[in-house]
PDB file of C-alpha atoms and ligand atoms in Angstrom:
ATOM      1  CA  UNK S   5      15.995   8.734  17.303  1.00 93.00           C
ATOM      2  CA  UNK S   6      14.174   6.063  19.338  1.00 97.00           C
ATOM      3  CA  UNK S   7      11.913   3.252  18.190  1.00 98.00           C
ATOM      4  CA  UNK S   8       8.786   1.890  19.791  1.00 98.00           C
ATOM      5  CA  UNK S   9       7.530  -1.362  18.228  1.00 98.00           C
ATOM      6  CA  UNK S  10       3.962  -1.338  16.856  1.00 98.00           C
ATOM      7  CA  UNK S  11       3.564  -5.122  16.547  1.00 98.00           C
ATOM      8  CA  UNK S  12       5.842  -8.089  17.324  1.00 98.00           C
ATOM      9  CA  UNK S  13       6.124  -8.859  13.564  1.00 96.00           C
ATOM     10  CA  UNK S  14       6.810  -5.385  12.176  1.00 98.00           C
ATOM     11  CA  UNK S  15       6.250  -1.648  12.506  1.00 98.00           C
ATOM     12  CA  UNK S  16       7.828   1.081  14.624  1.00 98.00           C
ATOM     13  CA  UNK S  17       6.877   4.469  15.962  1.00 98.00           C
ATOM     14  CA  UNK S  18       9.799   6.829  15.439  1.00 98.00           C
ATOM     15  CA  UNK S  19      10.520   9.204  18.305  1.00 98.00           C
ATOM     16  CA  UNK S  20      12.884  12.135  18.113  1.00 97.00           C
ATOM     17  CA  UNK S  21      12.759  12.557  14.349  1.00 98.00           C
ATOM     18  CA  UNK S  22      10.126  14.429  12.357  1.00 98.00           C
ATOM     19  CA  UNK S  23       9.067  14.740   8.735  1.00 98.00           C
ATOM     20  CA  UNK S  24      10.485  18.273   8.822  1.00 98.00           C
ATOM     21  CA  UNK S  25      13.916  16.923   9.872  1.00 98.00           C
ATOM     22  CA  UNK S  26      13.985  14.620   6.852  1.00 98.00           C
ATOM     23  CA  UNK S  27      12.713  17.385   4.552  1.00 98.00           C
ATOM     24  CA  UNK S  28      15.409  19.845   5.707  1.00 97.00           C
ATOM     25  CA  UNK S  29      17.664  20.668   2.734  1.00 95.00           C
ATOM     26  CA  UNK S  30      21.323  19.694   2.858  1.00 96.00           C
ATOM     27  CA  UNK S  31      23.375  17.415   5.069  1.00 96.00           C
ATOM     28  CA  UNK S  32      21.105  17.593   8.136  1.00 96.00           C
ATOM     29  CA  UNK S  33      18.156  16.380   6.099  1.00 97.00           C
ATOM     30  CA  UNK S  34      20.306  13.701   4.472  1.00 97.00           C
ATOM     31  CA  UNK S  35      21.360  12.417   7.888  1.00 98.00           C
ATOM     32  CA  UNK S  36      17.769  12.303   9.171  1.00 98.00           C
ATOM     33  CA  UNK S  37      16.729  10.591   5.947  1.00 98.00           C
ATOM     34  CA  UNK S  38      19.414   7.916   6.360  1.00 98.00           C
ATOM     35  CA  UNK S  39      18.092   7.056   9.845  1.00 98.00           C
ATOM     36  CA  UNK S  40      14.473   6.925   8.705  1.00 98.00           C
ATOM     37  CA  UNK S  41      15.356   4.966   5.568  1.00 98.00           C
ATOM     38  CA  UNK S  42      17.163   2.323   7.629  1.00 98.00           C
ATOM     39  CA  UNK S  43      14.139   2.047   9.953  1.00 98.00           C
ATOM     40  CA  UNK S  44      11.869   1.755   6.915  1.00 98.00           C
ATOM     41  CA  UNK S  45      13.908  -1.107   5.424  1.00 98.00           C
ATOM     42  CA  UNK S  46      13.961  -2.907   8.784  1.00 98.00           C
ATOM     43  CA  UNK S  47      10.420  -2.332  10.123  1.00 98.00           C
ATOM     44  CA  UNK S  48       8.210  -1.818   7.011  1.00 98.00           C
ATOM     45  CA  UNK S  49       5.661   0.477   8.724  1.00 99.00           C
ATOM     46  CA  UNK S  50       6.727   3.732  10.398  1.00 99.00           C
ATOM     47  CA  UNK S  51       4.544   5.976  12.550  1.00 99.00           C
ATOM     48  CA  UNK S  52       5.318   9.643  13.152  1.00 98.00           C
ATOM     49  CA  UNK S  53       3.084  11.336  15.736  1.00 98.00           C
ATOM     50  CA  UNK S  54       2.456  15.018  16.386  1.00 98.00           C
ATOM     51  CA  UNK S  55       3.457  16.239  12.927  1.00 98.00           C
ATOM     52  CA  UNK S  56       2.468  19.702  11.726  1.00 97.00           C
ATOM     53  CA  UNK S  57       1.601  18.363   8.325  1.00 98.00           C
ATOM     54  CA  UNK S  58       1.147  20.509   5.225  1.00 98.00           C
ATOM     55  CA  UNK S  59       1.016  19.429   1.588  1.00 97.00           C
ATOM     56  CA  UNK S  60       4.444  20.995   1.008  1.00 97.00           C
ATOM     57  CA  UNK S  61       6.004  19.141   3.945  1.00 98.00           C
ATOM     58  CA  UNK S  62       4.492  15.803   2.920  1.00 98.00           C
ATOM     59  CA  UNK S  63       5.834  16.207  -0.614  1.00 98.00           C
ATOM     60  CA  UNK S  64       9.297  17.342   0.529  1.00 98.00           C
ATOM     61  CA  UNK S  65       9.554  14.406   2.971  1.00 98.00           C
ATOM     62  CA  UNK S  66       8.323  11.869   0.413  1.00 98.00           C
ATOM     63  CA  UNK S  67      10.669  13.188  -2.307  1.00 98.00           C
ATOM     64  CA  UNK S  68      13.676  12.142  -0.220  1.00 98.00           C
ATOM     65  CA  UNK S  69      12.707   8.507  -0.877  1.00 98.00           C
ATOM     66  CA  UNK S  70      12.399   8.791  -4.644  1.00 98.00           C
ATOM     67  CA  UNK S  71      10.163   9.856  -7.477  1.00 98.00           C
ATOM     68  CA  UNK S  72       6.537  10.495  -6.577  1.00 98.00           C
ATOM     69  CA  UNK S  73       3.667   8.903  -8.418  1.00 96.00           C
ATOM     70  CA  UNK S  74       1.125  11.202  -9.973  1.00 94.00           C
ATOM     71  CA  UNK S  75      -2.388  10.295  -8.782  1.00 87.00           C
ATOM     72  CA  UNK S  76      -4.001   8.038 -11.355  1.00 80.00           C
ATOM     73  CA  UNK S  77      -6.770   8.836 -13.807  1.00 82.00           C
ATOM     74  CA  UNK S  78     -10.244   9.442 -12.420  1.00 80.00           C
ATOM     75  CA  UNK S  79      -9.076   9.671  -8.791  1.00 83.00           C
ATOM     76  CA  UNK S  80      -9.472  12.650  -6.491  1.00 87.00           C
ATOM     77  CA  UNK S  81      -6.169  14.428  -6.871  1.00 83.00           C
ATOM     78  CA  UNK S  82      -5.625  13.176 -10.463  1.00 88.00           C
ATOM     79  CA  UNK S  83      -2.503  14.691 -11.953  1.00 90.00           C
ATOM     80  CA  UNK S  84      -1.129  15.851  -8.547  1.00 95.00           C
ATOM     81  CA  UNK S  85       1.202  14.006  -6.141  1.00 96.00           C
ATOM     82  CA  UNK S  86      -1.755  13.386  -3.779  1.00 97.00           C
ATOM     83  CA  UNK S  87      -4.233  10.529  -3.736  1.00 95.00           C
ATOM     84  CA  UNK S  88      -7.098  11.869  -1.668  1.00 95.00           C
ATOM     85  CA  UNK S  89      -9.321   9.470   0.257  1.00 96.00           C
ATOM     86  CA  UNK S  90     -12.421  11.116   1.625  1.00 96.00           C
ATOM     87  CA  UNK S  91     -16.185  11.013   1.986  1.00 97.00           C
ATOM     88  CA  UNK S  92     -16.385  14.806   1.662  1.00 96.00           C
ATOM     89  CA  UNK S  93     -17.581  15.933  -1.772  1.00 95.00           C
ATOM     90  CA  UNK S  94     -14.987  18.535  -2.876  1.00 89.00           C
ATOM     91  CA  UNK S  95     -17.609  20.337  -4.980  1.00 90.00           C
ATOM     92  CA  UNK S  96     -20.173  20.835  -2.207  1.00 93.00           C
ATOM     93  CA  UNK S  97     -18.244  20.264   1.035  1.00 94.00           C
ATOM     94  CA  UNK S  98     -20.977  17.803   2.087  1.00 96.00           C
ATOM     95  CA  UNK S  99     -20.694  14.131   2.990  1.00 98.00           C
ATOM     96  CA  UNK S 100     -21.269  11.893  -0.021  1.00 97.00           C
ATOM     97  CA  UNK S 101     -24.181   9.406  -0.094  1.00 96.00           C
ATOM     98  CA  UNK S 102     -23.355   5.660   0.267  1.00 94.00           C
ATOM     99  CA  UNK S 103     -23.751   4.970  -3.481  1.00 93.00           C
ATOM    100  CA  UNK S 104     -21.353   7.793  -4.439  1.00 93.00           C
ATOM    101  CA  UNK S 105     -18.161   6.816  -6.274  1.00 90.00           C
ATOM    102  CA  UNK S 106     -15.947   7.991  -3.402  1.00 91.00           C
ATOM    103  CA  UNK S 107     -18.000   5.948  -0.905  1.00 94.00           C
ATOM    104  CA  UNK S 108     -17.532   2.851  -3.091  1.00 93.00           C
ATOM    105  CA  UNK S 109     -13.833   3.679  -3.417  1.00 92.00           C
ATOM    106  CA  UNK S 110     -13.592   3.732   0.380  1.00 94.00           C
ATOM    107  CA  UNK S 111     -15.145   0.254   0.406  1.00 94.00           C
ATOM    108  CA  UNK S 112     -12.600  -0.966  -2.144  1.00 94.00           C
ATOM    109  CA  UNK S 113      -9.848   0.435   0.094  1.00 95.00           C
ATOM    110  CA  UNK S 114     -11.215  -1.785   2.827  1.00 97.00           C
ATOM    111  CA  UNK S 115      -9.994  -4.859   0.912  1.00 95.00           C
ATOM    112  CA  UNK S 116      -6.472  -5.973   1.882  1.00 97.00           C
ATOM    113  CA  UNK S 117      -4.059  -4.561  -0.670  1.00 97.00           C
ATOM    114  CA  UNK S 118      -0.685  -3.081  -1.385  1.00 96.00           C
ATOM    115  CA  UNK S 119      -0.665   0.173  -3.329  1.00 97.00           C
ATOM    116  CA  UNK S 120       0.040   0.260  -7.071  1.00 96.00           C
ATOM    117  CA  UNK S 121       0.755  -3.447  -7.666  1.00 95.00           C
ATOM    118  CA  UNK S 122      -1.641  -3.078 -10.630  1.00 95.00           C
ATOM    119  CA  UNK S 123       0.506  -0.368 -12.228  1.00 94.00           C
ATOM    120  CA  UNK S 124       3.187  -0.926 -14.854  1.00 93.00           C
ATOM    121  CA  UNK S 125       5.541   0.650 -12.330  1.00 95.00           C
ATOM    122  CA  UNK S 126       4.963  -0.560  -8.766  1.00 97.00           C
ATOM    123  CA  UNK S 127       5.416   1.518  -5.607  1.00 98.00           C
ATOM    124  CA  UNK S 128       8.164   1.411  -3.018  1.00 98.00           C
ATOM    125  CA  UNK S 129       6.301   3.255  -0.280  1.00 98.00           C
ATOM    126  CA  UNK S 130       3.219   5.243   0.637  1.00 98.00           C
ATOM    127  CA  UNK S 131       3.031   8.156   3.071  1.00 98.00           C
ATOM    128  CA  UNK S 132      -0.424   8.745   4.523  1.00 98.00           C
ATOM    129  CA  UNK S 133      -1.407  11.752   6.611  1.00 98.00           C
ATOM    130  CA  UNK S 134      -4.659  12.069   8.532  1.00 98.00           C
ATOM    131  CA  UNK S 135      -6.292  15.427   7.831  1.00 98.00           C
ATOM    132  CA  UNK S 136      -9.806  14.791   9.194  1.00 98.00           C
ATOM    133  CA  UNK S 137     -10.334  11.857  11.579  1.00 98.00           C
ATOM    134  CA  UNK S 138     -13.801  10.518  12.453  1.00 98.00           C
ATOM    135  CA  UNK S 139     -14.550  10.160  16.187  1.00 98.00           C
ATOM    136  CA  UNK S 140     -14.964   6.385  15.812  1.00 98.00           C
ATOM    137  CA  UNK S 141     -13.796   3.767  13.272  1.00 98.00           C
ATOM    138  CA  UNK S 142     -11.680   4.632  10.243  1.00 98.00           C
ATOM    139  CA  UNK S 143      -8.596   2.802  11.507  1.00 98.00           C
ATOM    140  CA  UNK S 144      -6.008   1.474   9.061  1.00 98.00           C
ATOM    141  CA  UNK S 145      -4.771  -2.085   9.442  1.00 98.00           C
ATOM    142  CA  UNK S 146      -1.426  -3.483   8.335  1.00 98.00           C
ATOM    143  CA  UNK S 147       0.005  -6.986   7.891  1.00 98.00           C
ATOM    144  CA  UNK S 148       3.543  -8.000   6.988  1.00 98.00           C
ATOM    145  CA  UNK S 149       4.064  -9.820   3.701  1.00 98.00           C
ATOM    146  CA  UNK S 150       7.662 -10.390   4.852  1.00 98.00           C
ATOM    147  CA  UNK S 151       6.658 -12.072   8.126  1.00 98.00           C
ATOM    148  CA  UNK S 152       4.084 -14.059   6.141  1.00 98.00           C
ATOM    149  CA  UNK S 153       6.762 -15.346   3.746  1.00 98.00           C
ATOM    150  CA  UNK S 154       8.927 -16.416   6.688  1.00 98.00           C
ATOM    151  CA  UNK S 155       5.936 -18.247   8.251  1.00 98.00           C
ATOM    152  CA  UNK S 156       5.277 -20.334   5.134  1.00 98.00           C
ATOM    153  CA  UNK S 157       6.211 -24.029   5.219  1.00 98.00           C
ATOM    154  CA  UNK S 158       9.453 -24.695   3.295  1.00 98.00           C
ATOM    155  CA  UNK S 159       7.599 -26.757   0.663  1.00 98.00           C
ATOM    156  CA  UNK S 160       5.241 -23.837  -0.054  1.00 97.00           C
ATOM    157  CA  UNK S 161       8.174 -21.426  -0.312  1.00 98.00           C
ATOM    158  CA  UNK S 162       9.787 -23.751  -2.847  1.00 97.00           C
ATOM    159  CA  UNK S 163       6.546 -24.005  -4.829  1.00 96.00           C
ATOM    160  CA  UNK S 164       6.061 -20.223  -4.901  1.00 97.00           C
ATOM    161  CA  UNK S 165       9.712 -19.274  -5.388  1.00 95.00           C
ATOM    162  CA  UNK S 166       9.379 -18.445  -9.097  1.00 94.00           C
ATOM    163  CA  UNK S 167       5.600 -18.008  -9.373  1.00 97.00           C
ATOM    164  CA  UNK S 168       4.178 -14.915 -11.080  1.00 97.00           C
ATOM    165  CA  UNK S 169       0.825 -13.258 -10.452  1.00 97.00           C
ATOM    166  CA  UNK S 170      -1.379 -10.948 -12.515  1.00 97.00           C
ATOM    167  CA  UNK S 171      -2.708  -7.801 -10.855  1.00 96.00           C
ATOM    168  CA  UNK S 172      -5.534  -5.649 -12.174  1.00 93.00           C
ATOM    169  CA  UNK S 173      -7.188  -2.573 -10.680  1.00 92.00           C
ATOM    170  CA  UNK S 174     -10.484  -3.560 -12.329  1.00 92.00           C
ATOM    171  CA  UNK S 175     -10.368  -6.875 -10.449  1.00 90.00           C
ATOM    172  CA  UNK S 176     -10.252  -5.340  -6.956  1.00 91.00           C
ATOM    173  CA  UNK S 177     -12.839  -2.705  -7.862  1.00 91.00           C
ATOM    174  CA  UNK S 178     -15.064  -5.405  -9.387  1.00 91.00           C
ATOM    175  CA  UNK S 179     -15.342  -7.019  -5.944  1.00 90.00           C
ATOM    176  CA  UNK S 180     -17.263  -3.905  -4.794  1.00 91.00           C
ATOM    177  CA  UNK S 181     -19.293  -2.938  -7.871  1.00 90.00           C
ATOM    178  CA  UNK S 182     -19.080  -4.208 -11.470  1.00 86.00           C
ATOM    179  CA  UNK S 183     -18.487  -0.791 -13.049  1.00 87.00           C
ATOM    180  CA  UNK S 184     -16.483   0.883 -10.300  1.00 91.00           C
ATOM    181  CA  UNK S 185     -13.430   0.798 -12.563  1.00 92.00           C
ATOM    182  CA  UNK S 186     -14.485   2.995 -15.491  1.00 91.00           C
ATOM    183  CA  UNK S 187     -13.615   2.333 -19.140  1.00 91.00           C
ATOM    184  CA  UNK S 188     -11.116   5.164 -18.911  1.00 92.00           C
ATOM    185  CA  UNK S 189      -9.406   3.548 -15.918  1.00 91.00           C
ATOM    186  CA  UNK S 190      -9.378   0.117 -17.561  1.00 93.00           C
ATOM    187  CA  UNK S 191      -7.846   1.546 -20.732  1.00 92.00           C
ATOM    188  CA  UNK S 192      -5.187   3.477 -18.792  1.00 91.00           C
ATOM    189  CA  UNK S 193      -4.270   0.549 -16.531  1.00 91.00           C
ATOM    190  CA  UNK S 194      -3.872  -2.825 -18.263  1.00 93.00           C
ATOM    191  CA  UNK S 195      -3.083  -5.804 -15.998  1.00 95.00           C
ATOM    192  CA  UNK S 196       0.462  -6.138 -14.668  1.00 96.00           C
ATOM    193  CA  UNK S 197       2.397  -9.325 -13.871  1.00 96.00           C
ATOM    194  CA  UNK S 198       4.863  -9.612 -10.968  1.00 97.00           C
ATOM    195  CA  UNK S 199       6.715 -12.359  -9.222  1.00 98.00           C
ATOM    196  CA  UNK S 200       4.999 -13.383  -6.001  1.00 98.00           C
ATOM    197  CA  UNK S 201       8.279 -12.995  -4.101  1.00 98.00           C
ATOM    198  CA  UNK S 202       9.861  -9.552  -3.697  1.00 98.00           C
ATOM    199  CA  UNK S 203      13.382  -9.708  -2.317  1.00 98.00           C
ATOM    200  CA  UNK S 204      14.540  -6.532  -0.579  1.00 98.00           C
ATOM    201  CA  UNK S 205      18.162  -5.943  -1.665  1.00 98.00           C
ATOM    202  CA  UNK S 206      18.844  -3.961   1.546  1.00 98.00           C
ATOM    203  CA  UNK S 207      18.470  -7.040   3.758  1.00 98.00           C
ATOM    204  CA  UNK S 208      17.672 -10.011   1.460  1.00 98.00           C
ATOM    205  CA  UNK S 209      14.285 -10.569   3.109  1.00 98.00           C
ATOM    206  CA  UNK S 210      11.682 -12.036   0.781  1.00 98.00           C
ATOM    207  CA  UNK S 211       8.038 -11.018   0.974  1.00 98.00           C
ATOM    208  CA  UNK S 212       4.824 -12.457  -0.402  1.00 98.00           C
ATOM    209  CA  UNK S 213       3.847  -9.758  -2.894  1.00 98.00           C
ATOM    210  CA  UNK S 214       0.061  -9.965  -3.182  1.00 96.00           C
ATOM    211  CA  UNK S 215      -2.990  -7.699  -2.991  1.00 93.00           C
ATOM    212  CA  UNK S 216      -6.726  -7.522  -3.644  1.00 93.00           C
ATOM    213  CA  UNK S 217      -5.645  -6.557  -7.179  1.00 93.00           C
ATOM    214  CA  UNK S 218      -4.100 -10.037  -7.682  1.00 94.00           C
ATOM    215  CA  UNK S 219      -6.388 -12.258  -9.748  1.00 96.00           C
ATOM    216  CA  UNK S 220      -4.423 -15.038 -11.445  1.00 97.00           C
ATOM    217  CA  UNK S 221      -1.286 -17.058 -10.852  1.00 97.00           C
ATOM    218  CA  UNK S 222       0.470 -17.248 -14.215  1.00 96.00           C
ATOM    219  CA  UNK S 223       0.053 -20.647 -15.870  1.00 95.00           C
ATOM    220  CA  UNK S 224      -2.237 -22.120 -13.176  1.00 96.00           C
ATOM    221  CA  UNK S 225      -5.764 -23.441 -13.561  1.00 97.00           C
ATOM    222  CA  UNK S 226      -8.176 -20.570 -12.808  1.00 96.00           C
ATOM    223  CA  UNK S 227     -10.029 -22.212  -9.902  1.00 97.00           C
ATOM    224  CA  UNK S 228      -6.804 -23.481  -8.279  1.00 97.00           C
ATOM    225  CA  UNK S 229      -5.256 -20.049  -8.676  1.00 97.00           C
ATOM    226  CA  UNK S 230      -8.242 -18.317  -7.064  1.00 96.00           C
ATOM    227  CA  UNK S 231      -8.149 -20.717  -4.117  1.00 97.00           C
ATOM    228  CA  UNK S 232      -4.372 -20.304  -3.688  1.00 97.00           C
ATOM    229  CA  UNK S 233      -4.527 -16.479  -3.767  1.00 97.00           C
ATOM    230  CA  UNK S 234      -7.375 -16.438  -1.206  1.00 97.00           C
ATOM    231  CA  UNK S 235      -5.448 -18.853   1.026  1.00 98.00           C
ATOM    232  CA  UNK S 236      -2.247 -16.802   0.841  1.00 98.00           C
ATOM    233  CA  UNK S 237      -3.997 -13.499   1.545  1.00 97.00           C
ATOM    234  CA  UNK S 238      -5.724 -15.119   4.543  1.00 98.00           C
ATOM    235  CA  UNK S 239      -2.304 -16.382   5.676  1.00 98.00           C
ATOM    236  CA  UNK S 240      -0.739 -12.901   5.435  1.00 98.00           C
ATOM    237  CA  UNK S 241      -3.644 -11.185   7.211  1.00 98.00           C
ATOM    238  CA  UNK S 242      -4.239 -13.724   9.970  1.00 98.00           C
ATOM    239  CA  UNK S 243      -5.660 -11.537  12.803  1.00 98.00           C
ATOM    240  CA  UNK S 244      -2.796 -12.393  15.199  1.00 98.00           C
ATOM    241  CA  UNK S 245      -0.407 -10.817  12.673  1.00 98.00           C
ATOM    242  CA  UNK S 246      -2.301  -7.575  12.066  1.00 98.00           C
ATOM    243  CA  UNK S 247      -1.462  -4.134  13.462  1.00 98.00           C
ATOM    244  CA  UNK S 248      -4.460  -1.787  13.757  1.00 98.00           C
ATOM    245  CA  UNK S 249      -3.589   1.879  13.629  1.00 98.00           C
ATOM    246  CA  UNK S 250      -5.985   4.202  15.438  1.00 98.00           C
ATOM    247  CA  UNK S 251      -5.416   7.633  13.970  1.00 98.00           C
ATOM    248  CA  UNK S 252      -4.692  10.672  16.127  1.00 98.00           C
ATOM    249  CA  UNK S 253      -4.432  14.261  14.913  1.00 98.00           C
ATOM    250  CA  UNK S 254      -0.884  14.851  13.630  1.00 98.00           C
ATOM    251  CA  UNK S 255      -0.232  11.209  12.684  1.00 98.00           C
ATOM    252  CA  UNK S 256       1.643  10.303   9.542  1.00 99.00           C
ATOM    253  CA  UNK S 257       2.175   6.630   8.676  1.00 99.00           C
ATOM    254  CA  UNK S 258       4.579   5.409   6.026  1.00 98.00           C
ATOM    255  CA  UNK S 259       4.650   1.843   4.742  1.00 99.00           C
ATOM    256  CA  UNK S 260       6.651  -0.403   2.468  1.00 98.00           C
ATOM    257  CA  UNK S 261       4.402  -1.591  -0.376  1.00 98.00           C
ATOM    258  CA  UNK S 262       6.859  -4.389  -1.154  1.00 98.00           C
ATOM    259  CA  UNK S 263       6.545  -5.883   2.306  1.00 98.00           C
ATOM    260  CA  UNK S 264       3.127  -5.008   3.763  1.00 98.00           C
ATOM    261  CA  UNK S 265      -0.555  -5.074   2.947  1.00 98.00           C
ATOM    262  CA  UNK S 266      -3.061  -2.638   4.433  1.00 98.00           C
ATOM    263  CA  UNK S 267      -6.760  -1.872   4.449  1.00 98.00           C
ATOM    264  CA  UNK S 268      -8.972   0.929   5.686  1.00 98.00           C
ATOM    265  CA  UNK S 269     -11.678   0.165   8.229  1.00 98.00           C
ATOM    266  CA  UNK S 270     -15.257   1.440   8.031  1.00 98.00           C
ATOM    267  CA  UNK S 271     -16.598   4.364  10.026  1.00 98.00           C
ATOM    268  CA  UNK S 272     -20.054   5.978  10.299  1.00 97.00           C
ATOM    269  CA  UNK S 273     -19.546   7.716   6.963  1.00 97.00           C
ATOM    270  CA  UNK S 274     -22.995   9.249   6.687  1.00 96.00           C
ATOM    271  CA  UNK S 275     -22.369  11.130   9.962  1.00 97.00           C
ATOM    272  CA  UNK S 276     -18.660  11.877  10.032  1.00 98.00           C
ATOM    273  CA  UNK S 277     -16.048  13.180   7.631  1.00 98.00           C
ATOM    274  CA  UNK S 278     -12.726  11.436   7.038  1.00 98.00           C
ATOM    275  CA  UNK S 279      -9.967  12.909   4.877  1.00 97.00           C
ATOM    276  CA  UNK S 280      -6.604  11.260   4.240  1.00 98.00           C
ATOM    277  CA  UNK S 281      -3.882  12.372   1.850  1.00 97.00           C
ATOM    278  CA  UNK S 282      -1.381   9.953   0.405  1.00 97.00           C
ATOM    279  CA  UNK S 283       1.852  10.448  -1.466  1.00 98.00           C
ATOM    280  CA  UNK S 284       3.336   7.387  -3.154  1.00 98.00           C
ATOM    281  CA  UNK S 285       6.968   6.759  -4.045  1.00 98.00           C
ATOM    282  CA  UNK S 286       7.839   4.685  -7.125  1.00 98.00           C
ATOM    283  CA  UNK S 287      10.128   1.671  -6.737  1.00 98.00           C
ATOM    284  CA  UNK S 288      13.511   1.677  -8.494  1.00 97.00           C
ATOM    285  CA  UNK S 289      16.017  -1.025  -9.437  1.00 96.00           C
ATOM    286  CA  UNK S 290      17.760  -0.326  -6.098  1.00 96.00           C
ATOM    287  CA  UNK S 291      14.525  -1.317  -4.356  1.00 98.00           C
ATOM    288  CA  UNK S 292      14.575  -4.762  -5.980  1.00 97.00           C
ATOM    289  CA  UNK S 293      12.356  -4.002  -8.968  1.00 96.00           C
ATOM    290  CA  UNK S 294      14.411  -6.112 -11.400  1.00 94.00           C
ATOM    291  CA  UNK S 295      13.903  -9.189  -9.218  1.00 95.00           C
ATOM    292  CA  UNK S 296      10.129  -8.878  -9.262  1.00 97.00           C
ATOM    293  CA  UNK S 297       9.815  -8.560 -13.040  1.00 96.00           C
ATOM    294  CA  UNK S 298       8.372 -11.716 -14.611  1.00 94.00           C
ATOM    295  CA  UNK S 299      10.312 -13.812 -17.131  1.00 90.00           C
ATOM    296  CA  UNK S 300       9.693 -13.308 -20.849  1.00 85.00           C
ATOM    297  CA  UNK S 301       7.239 -16.247 -20.987  1.00 79.00           C
ATOM    298  CA  UNK S 302       4.786 -14.443 -18.673  1.00 78.00           C
ATOM    299  CA  UNK S 303       5.165 -11.234 -20.651  1.00 68.00           C
ATOM    300  CA  UNK S 304       4.355 -13.170 -23.817  1.00 67.00           C
ATOM    301  CA  UNK S 305       1.136 -14.389 -22.162  1.00 67.00           C
ATOM    302  CA  UNK S 306       0.226 -10.726 -21.631  1.00 62.00           C
ATOM    303  CA  UNK S 307       0.698  -9.890 -25.296  1.00 55.00           C
ATOM    304  CA  UNK S 308      -1.443 -12.875 -26.280  1.00 56.00           C
ATOM    305  CA  UNK S 309      -4.255 -11.948 -23.839  1.00 54.00           C
TER     306      UNK S 309
HETATM  307  C1  OGA C   3      -4.238   4.246   1.081  1.00 80.61           C
HETATM  308  C2  OGA C   3      -5.200   3.406   1.827  1.00 80.61           C
HETATM  309  C3  OGA C   3      -6.487   3.208   3.848  1.00 80.61           C
HETATM  310  C4  OGA C   3      -7.134   4.158   4.791  1.00 80.61           C
HETATM  311  O1  OGA C   3      -4.143   5.434   1.389  1.00 80.61           O
HETATM  312  O2  OGA C   3      -3.559   3.724   0.209  1.00 80.61           O
HETATM  313  O3  OGA C   3      -5.448   2.307   1.445  1.00 80.61           O
HETATM  314  O4  OGA C   3      -7.359   3.752   5.932  1.00 80.61           O
HETATM  315  N1  OGA C   3      -5.716   3.942   2.918  1.00 80.61           N
HETATM  316  O5  OGA C   3      -7.426   5.277   4.382  1.00 80.61           O
HETATM  317 MN1   MN C   4      -3.952   1.753  -0.155  1.00 80.61          MN
END
């Protein structure tokens, strides 16, 4: 296996190892998995090119890393291991109009975020395969929350060391349209509170765990909290620290949701189809989950709210 860096801060294209190698049953697959897992812990974003992707292969590859999330309520793919991002209406096969729910969802995906920070159980990793790529636009951008933590002044690190932040799916969706998160989604996904610092037990690197879903620093004045979150997200996603992935047929990109943020980029969606399929792997205690859980005082605030 060889590595080609994607950005000076983070990211690597993996050469000489495929999704199929990792998905192979038995010791061969285990050995390929160990190599890819080590690269994942070190580099946070992994690119595999030229993959002959199928749903079965994507699931078998992803399963090596842990338990798969089931796509959330009211999403395309609900109840399956796939979150489907597309502007193609599955019922008609036509492109959706700009006011369609899936078009608004695509806009919400264009806000910087990490997947599933709003869930009661956050995600370790996401695996995204390009199934239909538009001829222009539709890139995916990544920024390292780990590199961003390391770039913070020491005084800011000290101030944030034990801070906790509330995340809510309805908050990120509300930035696009007030009712984009339905009552059903709101009821199924109450806000979640996490520490702002996620330490990776594999290498002891801290990362600044934030997303467009983040709306309130626990215990902080609302206006100050809003300003701080905006400032930190701008710090993480400073353009010099962003990797832009231009999709090619056969690409699969995997990222660490503990250590990176990402966003989709627009494309001429009324003229061209785009279809992406994502599998998402749940974080476990081995992935540092215990360290990101808030103290009892923050949980009490949740019960009171
Ligand atoms: C995702 C996501 C962005 C894109 O799959 O989680 O945010 O470019 N995708 O499709
Ligand atoms: Mn996402």
